[in-house]
Coordinates of N, CA and C in Angstrom, one line a residue:
M10 N 3.1 37.6 -29.1 CA 2.3 37.7 -30.2 C 1.1 38.4 -30.5
W11 N 0.5 38.5 -29.4 CA -1.4 38.8 -28.8 C -0.6 40.6 -29.0
R12 N 0.1 40.6 -28.1 CA 1.1 42.4 -27.8 C 1.4 42.8 -29.8
A13 N 2.0 42.2 -30.4 CA 2.2 42.6 -32.0 C 1.0 43.1 -32.7
Y14 N 0.1 41.9 -32.5 CA -1.3 42.2 -33.6 C -1.7 43.1 -32.7
R15 N -2.0 43.4 -31.7 CA -2.8 44.3 -31.0 C -1.6 45.7 -31.4
D16 N -0.9 45.9 -31.4 CA -0.3 47.3 -31.4 C -0.3 47.8 -33.2
M17 N -0.3 46.6 -34.1 CA -0.7 46.5 -35.6 C -1.7 47.2 -35.8
R18 N -3.1 46.5 -35.1 CA -4.5 47.0 -35.2 C -4.5 48.5 -34.5
E19 N -4.2 48.9 -33.9 CA -3.9 50.0 -33.1 C -3.3 50.9 -34.3
A20 N -2.2 50.5 -34.6 CA -1.5 51.4 -35.5 C -1.9 51.7 -36.9
N21 N -2.2 50.6 -37.4 CA -3.0 50.8 -38.6 C -2.3 51.5 -39.9
Y22 N -1.3 51.2 -39.8 CA -0.1 51.7 -40.8 C -0.1 51.3 -41.8
K23 N 0.1 51.6 -43.0 CA 0.2 51.1 -44.5 C 1.5 50.8 -44.2
N24 N 1.2 49.5 -44.7 CA 3.1 48.7 -44.9 C 4.0 48.4 -43.6
S25 N 2.8 48.1 -42.6 CA 3.6 48.0 -41.6 C 3.1 46.4 -41.1
D26 N 2.7 45.8 -41.5 CA 2.4 44.4 -41.5 C 3.5 43.4 -41.3
K27 N 4.5 43.7 -42.3 CA 5.8 42.6 -42.2 C 6.4 43.3 -41.1
Y28 N 6.2 44.1 -40.4 CA 7.2 44.6 -39.0 C 6.8 43.9 -38.3
F29 N 5.6 44.1 -38.1 CA 4.3 43.5 -36.7 C 4.3 42.0 -36.5
H30 N 4.9 41.2 -38.1 CA 4.6 39.9 -38.3 C 6.7 39.6 -37.4
A31 N 7.5 40.3 -37.7 CA 8.7 40.0 -37.5 C 8.9 39.8 -36.0
R32 N 8.3 41.2 -35.2 CA 8.3 41.6 -34.2 C 7.5 40.6 -32.9
G33 N 6.3 40.4 -33.8 CA 5.7 39.0 -33.0 C 6.2 38.2 -33.2
N34 N 7.5 37.7 -33.5 CA 7.8 36.1 -33.7 C 8.9 36.5 -32.9
Y35 N 9.7 37.3 -33.3 CA 10.9 37.7 -32.3 C 10.7 38.0 -30.6
D36 N 9.6 38.7 -30.5 CA 9.2 38.5 -29.2 C 9.0 37.1 -28.1
A37 N 8.5 36.3 -29.6 CA 7.7 35.0 -28.7 C 8.7 34.1 -28.8
A38 N 9.6 34.4 -29.6 CA 10.7 33.4 -29.6 C 12.1 33.6 -28.6
R39 N 12.0 34.8 -27.9 CA 13.1 35.2 -26.9 C 12.2 34.8 -25.6
R40 N 11.5 33.8 -25.9 CA 10.8 33.6 -24.2 C 10.8 31.7 -23.8
G41 N 11.9 31.4 -25.7 CA 12.6 30.0 -25.3 C 11.9 29.0 -26.1
P42 N 12.2 27.7 -26.1 CA 11.6 27.1 -27.1 C 10.3 27.0 -27.0
G43 N 9.4 27.1 -26.5 CA 8.2 26.9 -26.3 C 7.7 28.2 -27.2
G44 N 8.1 29.1 -26.6 CA 7.4 30.6 -27.6 C 8.0 30.5 -29.2
I45 N 9.0 29.7 -29.3 CA 9.8 29.2 -30.4 C 8.2 29.0 -31.7
W46 N 7.8 27.5 -30.9 CA 7.2 26.2 -31.3 C 5.9 26.8 -31.1
A47 N 5.3 28.1 -30.7 CA 4.2 28.6 -30.6 C 4.0 29.1 -31.3
S48 N 4.8 30.2 -31.9 CA 5.2 31.1 -32.9 C 5.1 30.5 -34.3
E49 N 5.8 29.0 -34.0 CA 5.3 28.7 -35.3 C 4.0 28.1 -35.5
V50 N 3.4 27.7 -35.4 CA 2.2 27.2 -35.1 C 1.4 28.5 -35.6
I51 N 1.2 29.2 -34.9 CA 0.5 30.2 -35.2 C 0.4 31.5 -36.2
S52 N 2.0 31.1 -36.4 CA 2.5 32.2 -37.8 C 1.5 30.7 -39.1
N53 N 2.1 30.1 -38.8 CA 1.6 28.9 -40.4 C 0.4 28.9 -40.2
G54 N -0.3 28.6 -39.0 CA -1.7 28.5 -39.0 C -2.5 30.0 -39.5
R55 N -1.8 30.7 -39.0 CA -2.8 32.4 -39.7 C -2.2 32.5 -41.2
E56 N -1.1 32.4 -41.7 CA -1.0 31.8 -43.3 C -1.5 31.6 -43.6
F57 N -2.0 30.0 -43.2 CA -2.1 28.7 -43.9 C -4.3 29.4 -44.5
F58 N -4.7 29.8 -43.6 CA -6.0 30.7 -43.6 C -6.4 31.7 -44.3
Q59 N -5.3 32.6 -44.0 CA -5.4 34.0 -44.3 C -4.7 34.0 -46.2
G60 N -3.9 32.9 -46.1 CA -3.5 32.9 -47.5 C -4.3 32.3 -48.8
G61 N -4.9 31.6 -47.8 CA -6.0 30.3 -48.7 C -7.3 31.2 -48.9
S62 N -7.6 31.8 -47.8 CA -9.4 32.0 -47.8 C -9.8 33.5 -48.4
S63 N -8.7 34.2 -48.3 CA -8.7 35.3 -47.7 C -8.3 36.2 -49.4
G64 N -7.6 35.6 -50.3 CA -7.4 36.1 -51.6 C -6.1 37.4 -51.5
R65 N -5.2 36.9 -50.3 CA -4.3 37.8 -50.4 C -3.1 37.6 -51.5
G66 N -3.5 36.4 -51.6 CA -2.1 35.9 -52.4 C -0.8 35.3 -52.3
V67 N -0.7 34.4 -52.7 CA 0.9 33.5 -52.9 C 1.9 34.2 -52.3
E68 N 2.0 35.5 -53.2 CA 3.7 36.4 -52.8 C 3.4 37.0 -51.5
D69 N 2.3 37.5 -50.6 CA 2.3 38.3 -49.8 C 2.2 37.5 -48.8
S70 N 1.7 35.9 -48.9 CA 2.1 35.2 -47.7 C 3.3 34.9 -47.5
R71 N 4.0 34.0 -48.6 CA 5.7 34.3 -48.2 C 6.6 34.7 -47.8
A72 N 6.1 36.5 -48.5 CA 6.9 37.6 -47.7 C 6.3 37.6 -46.0
D73 N 5.3 37.2 -45.9 CA 5.2 37.2 -44.4 C 5.6 36.1 -43.5
Q74 N 6.0 35.0 -44.4 CA 6.8 34.4 -43.7 C 7.5 34.6 -43.4
E75 N 8.6 34.7 -44.4 CA 9.7 35.6 -44.3 C 10.0 36.8 -43.2
A76 N 9.2 37.2 -42.7 CA 9.2 38.0 -42.1 C 9.5 37.6 -40.6
N77 N 8.0 36.4 -40.5 CA 8.0 35.7 -39.1 C 9.2 35.0 -38.7
R78 N 9.7 34.0 -40.2 CA 11.0 33.9 -39.7 C 12.4 34.2 -39.5
H79 N 12.2 35.4 -39.9 CA 13.1 36.4 -39.6 C 13.5 36.9 -38.2
G80 N 12.2 36.9 -37.8 CA 12.0 37.6 -36.3 C 11.8 36.3 -35.2
R81 N 11.5 35.0 -35.7 CA 11.7 33.9 -35.2 C 13.6 33.8 -34.2
S82 N 14.1 34.0 -35.5 CA 15.6 33.3 -35.6 C 16.3 34.6 -34.8
G83 N 15.9 35.4 -34.5 CA 16.5 36.6 -33.6 C 16.9 37.7 -34.5
G84 N 16.0 38.1 -35.9 CA 16.4 39.0 -36.7 C 16.2 40.0 -35.6
D85 N 16.7 41.5 -36.3 CA 16.1 42.7 -35.6 C 14.7 43.3 -36.2
P86 N 13.6 43.4 -36.0 CA 12.3 43.3 -36.3 C 12.1 45.0 -36.8
N87 N 12.9 45.9 -36.6 CA 13.0 47.2 -37.5 C 13.7 47.0 -38.7
R88 N 13.9 46.1 -39.2 CA 14.4 45.5 -40.9 C 13.4 45.8 -41.6
Y89 N 12.1 45.6 -41.2 CA 10.8 45.6 -42.0 C 10.4 47.4 -41.2
R90 N 10.6 47.8 -40.8 CA 9.7 49.0 -40.4 C 9.6 50.2 -41.3
P91 N 8.4 50.0 -41.9 CA 8.6 51.6 -42.2 C 8.4 52.8 -42.3
A92 N 8.6 53.3 -42.8 CA 9.1 54.8 -42.5 C 8.0 55.4 -41.8
G93 N 8.3 56.6 -40.9 CA 7.2 56.7 -40.3 C 6.1 56.7 -39.2
L94 N 6.3 55.1 -39.1 CA 5.2 54.7 -38.4 C 5.8 55.3 -36.6
D95 N 4.9 55.4 -35.7 CA 5.1 55.6 -34.4 C 6.2 55.3 -33.8
K96 N 7.6 56.3 -33.3 CA 8.8 55.3 -32.0 C 7.7 54.2 -31.3
K97 N 6.6 54.3 -30.7 CA 5.8 53.9 -29.8 C 5.6 52.3 -30.3
Y98 N 5.7 52.1 -31.1 CA 5.4 50.4 -31.6 C 7.0 50.4 -32.2

């Protein structure tokens, strides 16, 4: 998850947030049950604090959580990849 977060910050690419959410959770889930557990704790905690305190809104938080669940369940993160995002990500 750290790698996806770092890449998201580095890319600084508009509308790529959901892609990096899905990718981080996908990568964590591939590490087994502990990775799935950690991705749930981290993702849920992040959304709780950011959704409630940053004013991002409930709809954005719900969309982030959908991307989190998609990646965590083994879904292809590229479903959320925005057009034009550098292929290195």
